């Protein structure tokens, strides 16, 4: 009897202990399952305006730290690299001189219009020496389609003469030399350095400036200050391709007047989400060039370009 008492007490206690343990385990499993479901739902949830309104960089209560800004900026660059693995300079050129001339002509017009104009121009004046000796009126007529043709003709004549007289007819590969040429500023110099000489540089054009301000990478308006601030966020080796990706995105998706927010692949990272069309179907109709199923800007695009080449000047597109 003395031994049976404790055994009965132990047996009676075991179900209570087991019930409590199972209940606790059940609650824990339910809690973990709910947490996993919540996490999965959070990852699967589409981007929404409210998600962007709470981002620190979009005016939340807690300012975005420098470290967070750098991480977000570099993540956007990685995402754009996946969307535009074929990003490239959208001016047709075969040598540094052609790229320099084409970039000067691209001011206040599209790269497409420049690409449609330069074949005849380079056929007539293939070298700096040839262009420096050009008749001004003839040159003006050749570049007329690009707009501001008189001022651009003066720049082309001046820079060609400078290349002939000061650099042996060769385009220099240094920023400090390039910016001494008539009509050549830092933007043009960086385009030439990055794409003709492999020297990293940021191309701060209107698309670049607009997007980096929308992404809250900077609030600067002056191109040189924009260049300095964005350069500090990325390794120097990223600068040239970063420029191409941002400009590609600005021309195709993140337009000045009506960005296609609902079709934007980096919408979850953008603090300005909602400035444009958020409806996916309507936003898709705003996409341009290869993203919208239309020809690109180059008559002779790279082999990996997924879109159609542009048509020559005067041809039906």
PDB file of C-alpha atoms in Angstrom:
ATOM      1  CA  UNK A   1       0.000   0.000   0.000  1.00  0.00           C
ATOM      2  CA  UNK A   2       2.826   2.341   0.873  1.00  0.00           C
ATOM      3  CA  UNK A   3       4.318   1.903  -2.615  1.00  0.00           C
ATOM      4  CA  UNK A   4       0.988   2.144  -4.420  1.00  0.00           C
ATOM      5  CA  UNK A   5       0.172   5.569  -3.053  1.00  0.00           C
ATOM      6  CA  UNK A   6       3.092   7.403  -4.627  1.00  0.00           C
ATOM      7  CA  UNK A   7       2.669   5.506  -7.914  1.00  0.00           C
ATOM      8  CA  UNK A   8      -0.987   6.529  -8.088  1.00  0.00           C
ATOM      9  CA  UNK A   9      -0.036  10.113  -7.273  1.00  0.00           C
ATOM     10  CA  UNK A  10       2.633  10.088  -9.995  1.00  0.00           C
ATOM     11  CA  UNK A  11       0.249   8.659 -12.564  1.00  0.00           C
ATOM     12  CA  UNK A  12      -2.379  11.210 -11.655  1.00  0.00           C
ATOM     13  CA  UNK A  13       0.125  14.042 -11.996  1.00  0.00           C
ATOM     14  CA  UNK A  14       1.460  12.926 -15.380  1.00  0.00           C
ATOM     15  CA  UNK A  15      -1.719  13.680 -17.358  1.00  0.00           C
ATOM     16  CA  UNK A  16      -1.863  17.175 -15.859  1.00  0.00           C
ATOM     17  CA  UNK A  17       1.775  17.814 -16.722  1.00  0.00           C
ATOM     18  CA  UNK A  18       1.309  16.394 -20.196  1.00  0.00           C
ATOM     19  CA  UNK A  19      -1.840  18.458 -20.793  1.00  0.00           C
ATOM     20  CA  UNK A  20      -0.091  21.630 -19.723  1.00  0.00           C
ATOM     21  CA  UNK A  21       2.942  20.828 -21.891  1.00  0.00           C
ATOM     22  CA  UNK A  22       0.811  19.989 -24.905  1.00  0.00           C
ATOM     23  CA  UNK A  23      -1.239  23.141 -24.458  1.00  0.00           C
ATOM     24  CA  UNK A  24       1.878  25.287 -24.227  1.00  0.00           C
ATOM     25  CA  UNK A  25       3.409  23.525 -27.215  1.00  0.00           C
ATOM     26  CA  UNK A  26       0.194  23.960 -29.141  1.00  0.00           C
ATOM     27  CA  UNK A  27       0.107  27.679 -28.348  1.00  0.00           C
ATOM     28  CA  UNK A  28       3.770  28.040 -29.312  1.00  0.00           C
ATOM     29  CA  UNK A  29       3.229  26.202 -32.593  1.00  0.00           C
ATOM     30  CA  UNK A  30       0.187  28.338 -33.334  1.00  0.00           C
ATOM     31  CA  UNK A  31       2.171  31.476 -32.544  1.00  0.00           C
ATOM     32  CA  UNK A  32       5.075  30.361 -34.758  1.00  0.00           C
ATOM     33  CA  UNK A  33       2.724  29.404 -37.552  1.00  0.00           C
ATOM     34  CA  UNK A  34       1.006  32.767 -37.358  1.00  0.00           C
ATOM     35  CA  UNK A  35       4.351  34.497 -37.403  1.00  0.00           C
ATOM     36  CA  UNK A  36       5.442  32.535 -40.480  1.00  0.00           C
ATOM     37  CA  UNK A  37       2.140  33.290 -42.192  1.00  0.00           C
ATOM     38  CA  UNK A  38       2.456  36.960 -41.330  1.00  0.00           C
ATOM     39  CA  UNK A  39       6.039  37.062 -42.648  1.00  0.00           C
ATOM     40  CA  UNK A  40       5.121  35.290 -45.871  1.00  0.00           C
ATOM     41  CA  UNK A  41       2.136  37.545 -46.385  1.00  0.00           C
ATOM     42  CA  UNK A  42       4.317  40.568 -45.780  1.00  0.00           C
ATOM     43  CA  UNK A  43       6.841  39.419 -48.407  1.00  0.00           C
ATOM     44  CA  UNK A  44       4.134  38.570 -50.909  1.00  0.00           C
ATOM     45  CA  UNK A  45       2.159  41.752 -50.402  1.00  0.00           C
ATOM     46  CA  UNK A  46       2.330  44.139 -53.366  1.00  0.00           C
ATOM     47  CA  UNK A  47       3.696  47.619 -52.947  1.00  0.00           C
ATOM     48  CA  UNK A  48       1.131  50.144 -51.800  1.00  0.00           C
ATOM     49  CA  UNK A  49       1.149  53.880 -51.238  1.00  0.00           C
ATOM     50  CA  UNK A  50       0.965  53.434 -47.466  1.00  0.00           C
ATOM     51  CA  UNK A  51       4.131  51.363 -47.519  1.00  0.00           C
ATOM     52  CA  UNK A  52       6.028  54.225 -49.085  1.00  0.00           C
ATOM     53  CA  UNK A  53       4.513  56.917 -46.882  1.00  0.00           C
ATOM     54  CA  UNK A  54       6.071  55.298 -43.815  1.00  0.00           C
ATOM     55  CA  UNK A  55       9.566  55.084 -45.305  1.00  0.00           C
ATOM     56  CA  UNK A  56      12.013  57.190 -43.261  1.00  0.00           C
ATOM     57  CA  UNK A  57      13.295  58.952 -46.372  1.00  0.00           C
ATOM     58  CA  UNK A  58       9.810  60.049 -47.421  1.00  0.00           C
ATOM     59  CA  UNK A  59       9.125  62.304 -44.495  1.00  0.00           C
ATOM     60  CA  UNK A  60       8.625  59.795 -41.654  1.00  0.00           C
ATOM     61  CA  UNK A  61       9.227  60.689 -38.053  1.00  0.00           C
ATOM     62  CA  UNK A  62      12.703  59.138 -38.048  1.00  0.00           C
ATOM     63  CA  UNK A  63      15.190  60.603 -40.562  1.00  0.00           C
ATOM     64  CA  UNK A  64      17.045  58.129 -42.754  1.00  0.00           C
ATOM     65  CA  UNK A  65      20.583  57.578 -41.503  1.00  0.00           C
ATOM     66  CA  UNK A  66      23.582  57.883 -43.765  1.00  0.00           C
ATOM     67  CA  UNK A  67      24.164  54.131 -43.560  1.00  0.00           C
ATOM     68  CA  UNK A  68      20.540  53.389 -44.462  1.00  0.00           C
ATOM     69  CA  UNK A  69      20.727  55.821 -47.390  1.00  0.00           C
ATOM     70  CA  UNK A  70      23.854  54.169 -48.777  1.00  0.00           C
ATOM     71  CA  UNK A  71      22.299  50.713 -48.439  1.00  0.00           C
ATOM     72  CA  UNK A  72      19.066  51.778 -50.121  1.00  0.00           C
ATOM     73  CA  UNK A  73      20.895  53.561 -52.935  1.00  0.00           C
ATOM     74  CA  UNK A  74      23.096  50.569 -53.639  1.00  0.00           C
ATOM     75  CA  UNK A  75      20.131  48.226 -53.527  1.00  0.00           C
ATOM     76  CA  UNK A  76      18.335  50.362 -56.110  1.00  0.00           C
ATOM     77  CA  UNK A  77      21.441  50.157 -58.305  1.00  0.00           C
ATOM     78  CA  UNK A  78      21.453  46.359 -57.997  1.00  0.00           C
ATOM     79  CA  UNK A  79      17.762  46.164 -58.842  1.00  0.00           C
ATOM     80  CA  UNK A  80      18.233  48.401 -61.888  1.00  0.00           C
ATOM     81  CA  UNK A  81      21.152  46.215 -63.016  1.00  0.00           C
ATOM     82  CA  UNK A  82      18.765  43.253 -63.104  1.00  0.00           C
ATOM     83  CA  UNK A  83      16.107  45.198 -65.007  1.00  0.00           C
ATOM     84  CA  UNK A  84      18.543  46.756 -67.511  1.00  0.00           C
ATOM     85  CA  UNK A  85      21.466  44.322 -67.920  1.00  0.00           C
ATOM     86  CA  UNK A  86      21.853  45.741 -71.430  1.00  0.00           C
ATOM     87  CA  UNK A  87      22.094  49.422 -70.356  1.00  0.00           C
ATOM     88  CA  UNK A  88      24.504  51.314 -72.615  1.00  0.00           C
ATOM     89  CA  UNK A  89      25.257  54.774 -74.002  1.00  0.00           C
ATOM     90  CA  UNK A  90      22.420  55.547 -76.385  1.00  0.00           C
ATOM     91  CA  UNK A  91      24.512  57.489 -78.883  1.00  0.00           C
ATOM     92  CA  UNK A  92      25.896  55.743 -81.964  1.00  0.00           C
ATOM     93  CA  UNK A  93      29.674  56.155 -82.191  1.00  0.00           C
ATOM     94  CA  UNK A  94      32.770  54.344 -83.402  1.00  0.00           C
ATOM     95  CA  UNK A  95      35.558  56.378 -81.787  1.00  0.00           C
ATOM     96  CA  UNK A  96      36.093  59.067 -79.107  1.00  0.00           C
ATOM     97  CA  UNK A  97      35.744  61.920 -81.598  1.00  0.00           C
ATOM     98  CA  UNK A  98      32.357  60.698 -82.801  1.00  0.00           C
ATOM     99  CA  UNK A  99      31.151  60.270 -79.220  1.00  0.00           C
ATOM    100  CA  UNK A 100      32.361  63.754 -78.293  1.00  0.00           C
ATOM    101  CA  UNK A 101      30.560  65.351 -81.264  1.00  0.00           C
ATOM    102  CA  UNK A 102      27.383  63.324 -80.698  1.00  0.00           C
ATOM    103  CA  UNK A 103      27.284  64.276 -77.013  1.00  0.00           C
ATOM    104  CA  UNK A 104      27.626  67.972 -77.815  1.00  0.00           C
ATOM    105  CA  UNK A 105      24.778  67.633 -80.331  1.00  0.00           C
ATOM    106  CA  UNK A 106      22.571  65.830 -77.787  1.00  0.00           C
ATOM    107  CA  UNK A 107      21.946  69.010 -75.767  1.00  0.00           C
ATOM    108  CA  UNK A 108      18.258  70.002 -75.849  1.00  0.00           C
ATOM    109  CA  UNK A 109      17.272  67.088 -78.088  1.00  0.00           C
ATOM    110  CA  UNK A 110      16.949  63.304 -78.015  1.00  0.00           C
ATOM    111  CA  UNK A 111      19.721  60.799 -78.607  1.00  0.00           C
ATOM    112  CA  UNK A 112      17.494  59.352 -81.312  1.00  0.00           C
ATOM    113  CA  UNK A 113      17.532  62.592 -83.293  1.00  0.00           C
ATOM    114  CA  UNK A 114      21.305  62.825 -82.888  1.00  0.00           C
ATOM    115  CA  UNK A 115      21.767  59.248 -84.093  1.00  0.00           C
ATOM    116  CA  UNK A 116      19.625  59.993 -87.115  1.00  0.00           C
ATOM    117  CA  UNK A 117      21.754  63.061 -87.909  1.00  0.00           C
ATOM    118  CA  UNK A 118      25.340  61.929 -87.345  1.00  0.00           C
ATOM    119  CA  UNK A 119      25.745  59.380 -90.187  1.00  0.00           C
ATOM    120  CA  UNK A 120      25.776  62.134 -92.815  1.00  0.00           C
ATOM    121  CA  UNK A 121      27.829  64.409 -90.539  1.00  0.00           C
ATOM    122  CA  UNK A 122      30.594  61.862 -89.961  1.00  0.00           C
ATOM    123  CA  UNK A 123      30.610  60.875 -93.613  1.00  0.00           C
ATOM    124  CA  UNK A 124      31.356  64.505 -94.489  1.00  0.00           C
ATOM    125  CA  UNK A 125      33.780  65.201 -91.605  1.00  0.00           C
ATOM    126  CA  UNK A 126      35.363  61.995 -90.288  1.00  0.00           C
ATOM    127  CA  UNK A 127      38.227  63.672 -88.364  1.00  0.00           C
ATOM    128  CA  UNK A 128      38.730  66.782 -86.228  1.00  0.00           C
ATOM    129  CA  UNK A 129      40.870  68.249 -88.993  1.00  0.00           C
ATOM    130  CA  UNK A 130      38.044  67.793 -91.503  1.00  0.00           C
ATOM    131  CA  UNK A 131      35.441  69.329 -89.223  1.00  0.00           C
ATOM    132  CA  UNK A 132      37.664  72.245 -88.244  1.00  0.00           C
ATOM    133  CA  UNK A 133      37.933  73.149 -91.959  1.00  0.00           C
ATOM    134  CA  UNK A 134      34.177  72.813 -92.599  1.00  0.00           C
ATOM    135  CA  UNK A 135      32.137  75.603 -94.131  1.00  0.00           C
ATOM    136  CA  UNK A 136      29.997  76.892 -91.214  1.00  0.00           C
ATOM    137  CA  UNK A 137      26.776  77.103 -93.220  1.00  0.00           C
ATOM    138  CA  UNK A 138      27.191  73.599 -94.613  1.00  0.00           C
ATOM    139  CA  UNK A 139      27.857  72.265 -91.123  1.00  0.00           C
ATOM    140  CA  UNK A 140      24.803  74.070 -89.771  1.00  0.00           C
ATOM    141  CA  UNK A 141      22.556  72.473 -92.367  1.00  0.00           C
ATOM    142  CA  UNK A 142      23.851  68.999 -91.585  1.00  0.00           C
ATOM    143  CA  UNK A 143      23.124  69.347 -87.858  1.00  0.00           C
ATOM    144  CA  UNK A 144      19.941  71.406 -88.177  1.00  0.00           C
ATOM    145  CA  UNK A 145      17.650  68.493 -87.105  1.00  0.00           C
ATOM    146  CA  UNK A 146      19.213  68.534 -83.615  1.00  0.00           C
ATOM    147  CA  UNK A 147      18.101  72.114 -82.894  1.00  0.00           C
ATOM    148  CA  UNK A 148      20.174  75.114 -81.787  1.00  0.00           C
ATOM    149  CA  UNK A 149      22.269  74.301 -84.831  1.00  0.00           C
ATOM    150  CA  UNK A 150      24.114  77.637 -85.062  1.00  0.00           C
ATOM    151  CA  UNK A 151      25.428  77.485 -81.507  1.00  0.00           C
ATOM    152  CA  UNK A 152      26.238  73.798 -81.857  1.00  0.00           C
ATOM    153  CA  UNK A 153      28.066  74.419 -85.129  1.00  0.00           C
ATOM    154  CA  UNK A 154      30.242  77.016 -83.395  1.00  0.00           C
ATOM    155  CA  UNK A 155      31.047  74.523 -80.644  1.00  0.00           C
ATOM    156  CA  UNK A 156      31.912  71.772 -83.139  1.00  0.00           C
ATOM    157  CA  UNK A 157      34.154  74.071 -85.161  1.00  0.00           C
ATOM    158  CA  UNK A 158      35.840  75.320 -81.992  1.00  0.00           C
ATOM    159  CA  UNK A 159      36.421  71.943 -80.370  1.00  0.00           C
ATOM    160  CA  UNK A 160      37.648  70.441 -83.653  1.00  0.00           C
ATOM    161  CA  UNK A 161      40.153  73.252 -84.084  1.00  0.00           C
ATOM    162  CA  UNK A 162      41.292  72.833 -80.464  1.00  0.00           C
ATOM    163  CA  UNK A 163      41.774  69.098 -80.959  1.00  0.00           C
ATOM    164  CA  UNK A 164      43.769  69.769 -84.111  1.00  0.00           C
ATOM    165  CA  UNK A 165      45.900  72.524 -82.648  1.00  0.00           C
ATOM    166  CA  UNK A 166      46.332  71.471 -79.016  1.00  0.00           C
ATOM    167  CA  UNK A 167      45.977  67.701 -78.900  1.00  0.00           C
ATOM    168  CA  UNK A 168      47.387  66.443 -82.189  1.00  0.00           C
ATOM    169  CA  UNK A 169      43.941  65.701 -83.595  1.00  0.00           C
ATOM    170  CA  UNK A 170      43.160  63.251 -80.774  1.00  0.00           C
ATOM    171  CA  UNK A 171      40.493  63.463 -78.085  1.00  0.00           C
ATOM    172  CA  UNK A 172      42.260  63.731 -74.705  1.00  0.00           C
ATOM    173  CA  UNK A 173      41.472  61.175 -72.020  1.00  0.00           C
ATOM    174  CA  UNK A 174      41.560  63.523 -69.032  1.00  0.00           C
ATOM    175  CA  UNK A 175      38.742  65.558 -67.553  1.00  0.00           C
ATOM    176  CA  UNK A 176      40.841  68.689 -67.115  1.00  0.00           C
ATOM    177  CA  UNK A 177      41.722  68.645 -70.819  1.00  0.00           C
ATOM    178  CA  UNK A 178      38.258  67.850 -72.119  1.00  0.00           C
ATOM    179  CA  UNK A 179      36.579  70.722 -70.290  1.00  0.00           C
ATOM    180  CA  UNK A 180      38.889  73.183 -72.041  1.00  0.00           C
ATOM    181  CA  UNK A 181      37.207  72.367 -75.363  1.00  0.00           C
ATOM    182  CA  UNK A 182      34.449  74.723 -76.604  1.00  0.00           C
ATOM    183  CA  UNK A 183      30.994  73.399 -75.735  1.00  0.00           C
ATOM    184  CA  UNK A 184      32.332  70.676 -73.425  1.00  0.00           C
ATOM    185  CA  UNK A 185      31.366  70.673 -69.738  1.00  0.00           C
ATOM    186  CA  UNK A 186      31.689  68.050 -67.020  1.00  0.00           C
ATOM    187  CA  UNK A 187      28.647  66.094 -68.210  1.00  0.00           C
ATOM    188  CA  UNK A 188      29.956  65.740 -71.757  1.00  0.00           C
ATOM    189  CA  UNK A 189      33.469  65.030 -70.497  1.00  0.00           C
ATOM    190  CA  UNK A 190      32.236  62.246 -68.207  1.00  0.00           C
ATOM    191  CA  UNK A 191      30.244  60.665 -71.043  1.00  0.00           C
ATOM    192  CA  UNK A 192      33.369  60.547 -73.206  1.00  0.00           C
ATOM    193  CA  UNK A 193      35.666  59.386 -70.407  1.00  0.00           C
ATOM    194  CA  UNK A 194      33.341  56.643 -69.210  1.00  0.00           C
ATOM    195  CA  UNK A 195      32.352  55.239 -72.578  1.00  0.00           C
ATOM    196  CA  UNK A 196      35.346  55.885 -74.830  1.00  0.00           C
ATOM    197  CA  UNK A 197      38.213  55.599 -72.335  1.00  0.00           C
ATOM    198  CA  UNK A 198      36.850  53.425 -69.525  1.00  0.00           C
ATOM    199  CA  UNK A 199      37.408  56.161 -66.928  1.00  0.00           C
ATOM    200  CA  UNK A 200      34.548  56.103 -64.359  1.00  0.00           C
ATOM    201  CA  UNK A 201      32.302  59.148 -64.306  1.00  0.00           C
ATOM    202  CA  UNK A 202      28.749  60.220 -63.470  1.00  0.00           C
ATOM    203  CA  UNK A 203      26.599  61.704 -66.233  1.00  0.00           C
ATOM    204  CA  UNK A 204      24.344  64.198 -64.481  1.00  0.00           C
ATOM    205  CA  UNK A 205      21.739  64.989 -67.128  1.00  0.00           C
ATOM    206  CA  UNK A 206      18.096  65.956 -66.547  1.00  0.00           C
ATOM    207  CA  UNK A 207      16.989  62.332 -66.114  1.00  0.00           C
ATOM    208  CA  UNK A 208      19.765  61.568 -63.637  1.00  0.00           C
ATOM    209  CA  UNK A 209      19.070  64.662 -61.553  1.00  0.00           C
ATOM    210  CA  UNK A 210      15.321  64.086 -61.501  1.00  0.00           C
ATOM    211  CA  UNK A 211      15.556  60.482 -60.342  1.00  0.00           C
ATOM    212  CA  UNK A 212      18.190  60.905 -57.644  1.00  0.00           C
ATOM    213  CA  UNK A 213      16.091  63.692 -56.143  1.00  0.00           C
ATOM    214  CA  UNK A 214      12.933  61.553 -56.287  1.00  0.00           C
ATOM    215  CA  UNK A 215      14.820  58.780 -54.545  1.00  0.00           C
ATOM    216  CA  UNK A 216      16.000  61.272 -51.879  1.00  0.00           C
ATOM    217  CA  UNK A 217      19.659  60.556 -52.551  1.00  0.00           C
ATOM    218  CA  UNK A 218      20.212  64.307 -52.689  1.00  0.00           C
ATOM    219  CA  UNK A 219      18.240  67.543 -52.647  1.00  0.00           C
ATOM    220  CA  UNK A 220      20.840  69.453 -54.661  1.00  0.00           C
ATOM    221  CA  UNK A 221      19.928  71.118 -57.962  1.00  0.00           C
ATOM    222  CA  UNK A 222      23.376  72.177 -59.181  1.00  0.00           C
ATOM    223  CA  UNK A 223      24.783  69.370 -61.397  1.00  0.00           C
ATOM    224  CA  UNK A 224      28.265  69.505 -59.889  1.00  0.00           C
ATOM    225  CA  UNK A 225      26.902  69.263 -56.353  1.00  0.00           C
ATOM    226  CA  UNK A 226      24.617  66.411 -57.417  1.00  0.00           C
ATOM    227  CA  UNK A 227      27.608  64.643 -58.942  1.00  0.00           C
ATOM    228  CA  UNK A 228      29.650  65.033 -55.762  1.00  0.00           C
ATOM    229  CA  UNK A 229      26.902  63.779 -53.449  1.00  0.00           C
ATOM    230  CA  UNK A 230      25.972  60.752 -55.563  1.00  0.00           C
ATOM    231  CA  UNK A 231      29.633  59.872 -56.113  1.00  0.00           C
ATOM    232  CA  UNK A 232      30.023  59.586 -52.336  1.00  0.00           C
ATOM    233  CA  UNK A 233      27.314  56.886 -52.158  1.00  0.00           C
ATOM    234  CA  UNK A 234      28.953  54.433 -54.567  1.00  0.00           C
ATOM    235  CA  UNK A 235      32.343  52.922 -55.363  1.00  0.00           C
ATOM    236  CA  UNK A 236      34.039  54.718 -58.244  1.00  0.00           C
ATOM    237  CA  UNK A 237      33.861  51.545 -60.337  1.00  0.00           C
ATOM    238  CA  UNK A 238      30.040  51.783 -60.336  1.00  0.00           C
ATOM    239  CA  UNK A 239      29.739  55.350 -61.614  1.00  0.00           C
ATOM    240  CA  UNK A 240      29.529  54.843 -65.385  1.00  0.00           C
ATOM    241  CA  UNK A 241      27.054  51.954 -65.351  1.00  0.00           C
ATOM    242  CA  UNK A 242      25.027  53.589 -62.583  1.00  0.00           C
ATOM    243  CA  UNK A 243      24.596  56.583 -64.891  1.00  0.00           C
ATOM    244  CA  UNK A 244      23.379  54.396 -67.753  1.00  0.00           C
ATOM    245  CA  UNK A 245      20.891  52.543 -65.552  1.00  0.00           C
ATOM    246  CA  UNK A 246      19.433  55.698 -64.033  1.00  0.00           C
ATOM    247  CA  UNK A 247      19.115  57.394 -67.427  1.00  0.00           C
ATOM    248  CA  UNK A 248      17.547  54.263 -68.922  1.00  0.00           C
ATOM    249  CA  UNK A 249      15.003  54.155 -66.099  1.00  0.00           C
ATOM    250  CA  UNK A 250      14.243  57.860 -66.410  1.00  0.00           C
ATOM    251  CA  UNK A 251      13.575  57.579 -70.130  1.00  0.00           C
ATOM    252  CA  UNK A 252      11.515  54.417 -69.957  1.00  0.00           C
ATOM    253  CA  UNK A 253       9.622  54.408 -66.673  1.00  0.00           C
ATOM    254  CA  UNK A 254      10.226  57.349 -64.334  1.00  0.00           C
ATOM    255  CA  UNK A 255       9.181  60.162 -66.666  1.00  0.00           C
ATOM    256  CA  UNK A 256       9.232  63.829 -65.718  1.00  0.00           C
ATOM    257  CA  UNK A 257       5.531  64.589 -66.078  1.00  0.00           C
ATOM    258  CA  UNK A 258       3.869  61.259 -65.406  1.00  0.00           C
ATOM    259  CA  UNK A 259       6.018  58.471 -63.973  1.00  0.00           C
ATOM    260  CA  UNK A 260       4.744  54.928 -64.475  1.00  0.00           C
ATOM    261  CA  UNK A 261       4.762  54.079 -60.756  1.00  0.00           C
ATOM    262  CA  UNK A 262       2.434  51.099 -61.161  1.00  0.00           C
ATOM    263  CA  UNK A 263       4.880  49.458 -63.583  1.00  0.00           C
ATOM    264  CA  UNK A 264       8.067  50.446 -61.772  1.00  0.00           C
ATOM    265  CA  UNK A 265      10.296  47.503 -60.762  1.00  0.00           C
ATOM    266  CA  UNK A 266      11.809  49.431 -57.844  1.00  0.00           C
ATOM    267  CA  UNK A 267       8.568  50.904 -56.469  1.00  0.00           C
ATOM    268  CA  UNK A 268       9.036  49.324 -52.992  1.00  0.00           C
ATOM    269  CA  UNK A 269      12.308  51.230 -52.623  1.00  0.00           C
ATOM    270  CA  UNK A 270      11.044  54.595 -53.875  1.00  0.00           C
ATOM    271  CA  UNK A 271      10.029  57.261 -51.343  1.00  0.00           C
ATOM    272  CA  UNK A 272       8.226  59.170 -54.116  1.00  0.00           C
ATOM    273  CA  UNK A 273       5.932  56.313 -55.100  1.00  0.00           C
ATOM    274  CA  UNK A 274       2.511  57.670 -56.027  1.00  0.00           C
ATOM    275  CA  UNK A 275       3.667  60.824 -57.824  1.00  0.00           C
ATOM    276  CA  UNK A 276       2.681  59.114 -61.067  1.00  0.00           C
ATOM    277  CA  UNK A 277       0.155  56.557 -62.298  1.00  0.00           C
ATOM    278  CA  UNK A 278      -0.175  53.693 -59.804  1.00  0.00           C
ATOM    279  CA  UNK A 279      -2.693  51.551 -61.678  1.00  0.00           C
ATOM    280  CA  UNK A 280      -0.606  48.727 -63.225  1.00  0.00           C
ATOM    281  CA  UNK A 281      -2.539  48.558 -66.486  1.00  0.00           C
ATOM    282  CA  UNK A 282      -2.550  52.321 -67.012  1.00  0.00           C
ATOM    283  CA  UNK A 283       1.103  52.594 -65.966  1.00  0.00           C
ATOM    284  CA  UNK A 284       2.132  49.912 -68.455  1.00  0.00           C
ATOM    285  CA  UNK A 285       0.820  52.087 -71.280  1.00  0.00           C
ATOM    286  CA  UNK A 286       3.238  54.846 -70.248  1.00  0.00           C
ATOM    287  CA  UNK A 287       6.356  52.720 -70.770  1.00  0.00           C
ATOM    288  CA  UNK A 288       8.668  53.830 -73.584  1.00  0.00           C
ATOM    289  CA  UNK A 289      11.209  52.327 -75.949  1.00  0.00           C
ATOM    290  CA  UNK A 290      11.859  48.592 -75.545  1.00  0.00           C
ATOM    291  CA  UNK A 291       9.900  48.533 -72.268  1.00  0.00           C
ATOM    292  CA  UNK A 292       6.852  49.681 -74.231  1.00  0.00           C
ATOM    293  CA  UNK A 293       7.509  47.510 -77.278  1.00  0.00           C
ATOM    294  CA  UNK A 294       8.796  50.445 -79.334  1.00  0.00           C
ATOM    295  CA  UNK A 295      12.081  51.049 -81.209  1.00  0.00           C
ATOM    296  CA  UNK A 296      15.079  52.195 -79.233  1.00  0.00           C
ATOM    297  CA  UNK A 297      17.130  55.337 -79.753  1.00  0.00           C
ATOM    298  CA  UNK A 298      20.094  53.820 -81.572  1.00  0.00           C
ATOM    299  CA  UNK A 299      20.208  52.946 -85.250  1.00  0.00           C
ATOM    300  CA  UNK A 300      23.009  50.519 -84.386  1.00  0.00           C
ATOM    301  CA  UNK A 301      22.311  49.211 -80.867  1.00  0.00           C
ATOM    302  CA  UNK A 302      24.512  46.656 -79.073  1.00  0.00           C
ATOM    303  CA  UNK A 303      23.971  42.988 -79.856  1.00  0.00           C
ATOM    304  CA  UNK A 304      22.328  42.295 -76.477  1.00  0.00           C
ATOM    305  CA  UNK A 305      19.757  45.080 -76.808  1.00  0.00           C
ATOM    306  CA  UNK A 306      16.296  43.439 -76.572  1.00  0.00           C
ATOM    307  CA  UNK A 307      14.402  46.093 -78.527  1.00  0.00           C
ATOM    308  CA  UNK A 308      14.231  47.138 -82.158  1.00  0.00           C
ATOM    309  CA  UNK A 309      16.746  49.542 -83.736  1.00  0.00           C
ATOM    310  CA  UNK A 310      15.545  53.054 -84.506  1.00  0.00           C
ATOM    311  CA  UNK A 311      14.773  54.058 -88.071  1.00  0.00           C
ATOM    312  CA  UNK A 312      17.029  56.436 -90.091  1.00  0.00           C
ATOM    313  CA  UNK A 313      16.084  60.077 -90.443  1.00  0.00           C
ATOM    314  CA  UNK A 314      13.090  60.492 -92.710  1.00  0.00           C
ATOM    315  CA  UNK A 315      12.134  56.804 -92.679  1.00  0.00           C
ATOM    316  CA  UNK A 316       8.773  55.595 -91.401  1.00  0.00           C
ATOM    317  CA  UNK A 317       9.142  54.303 -87.841  1.00  0.00           C
TER     318      UNK A 317
END
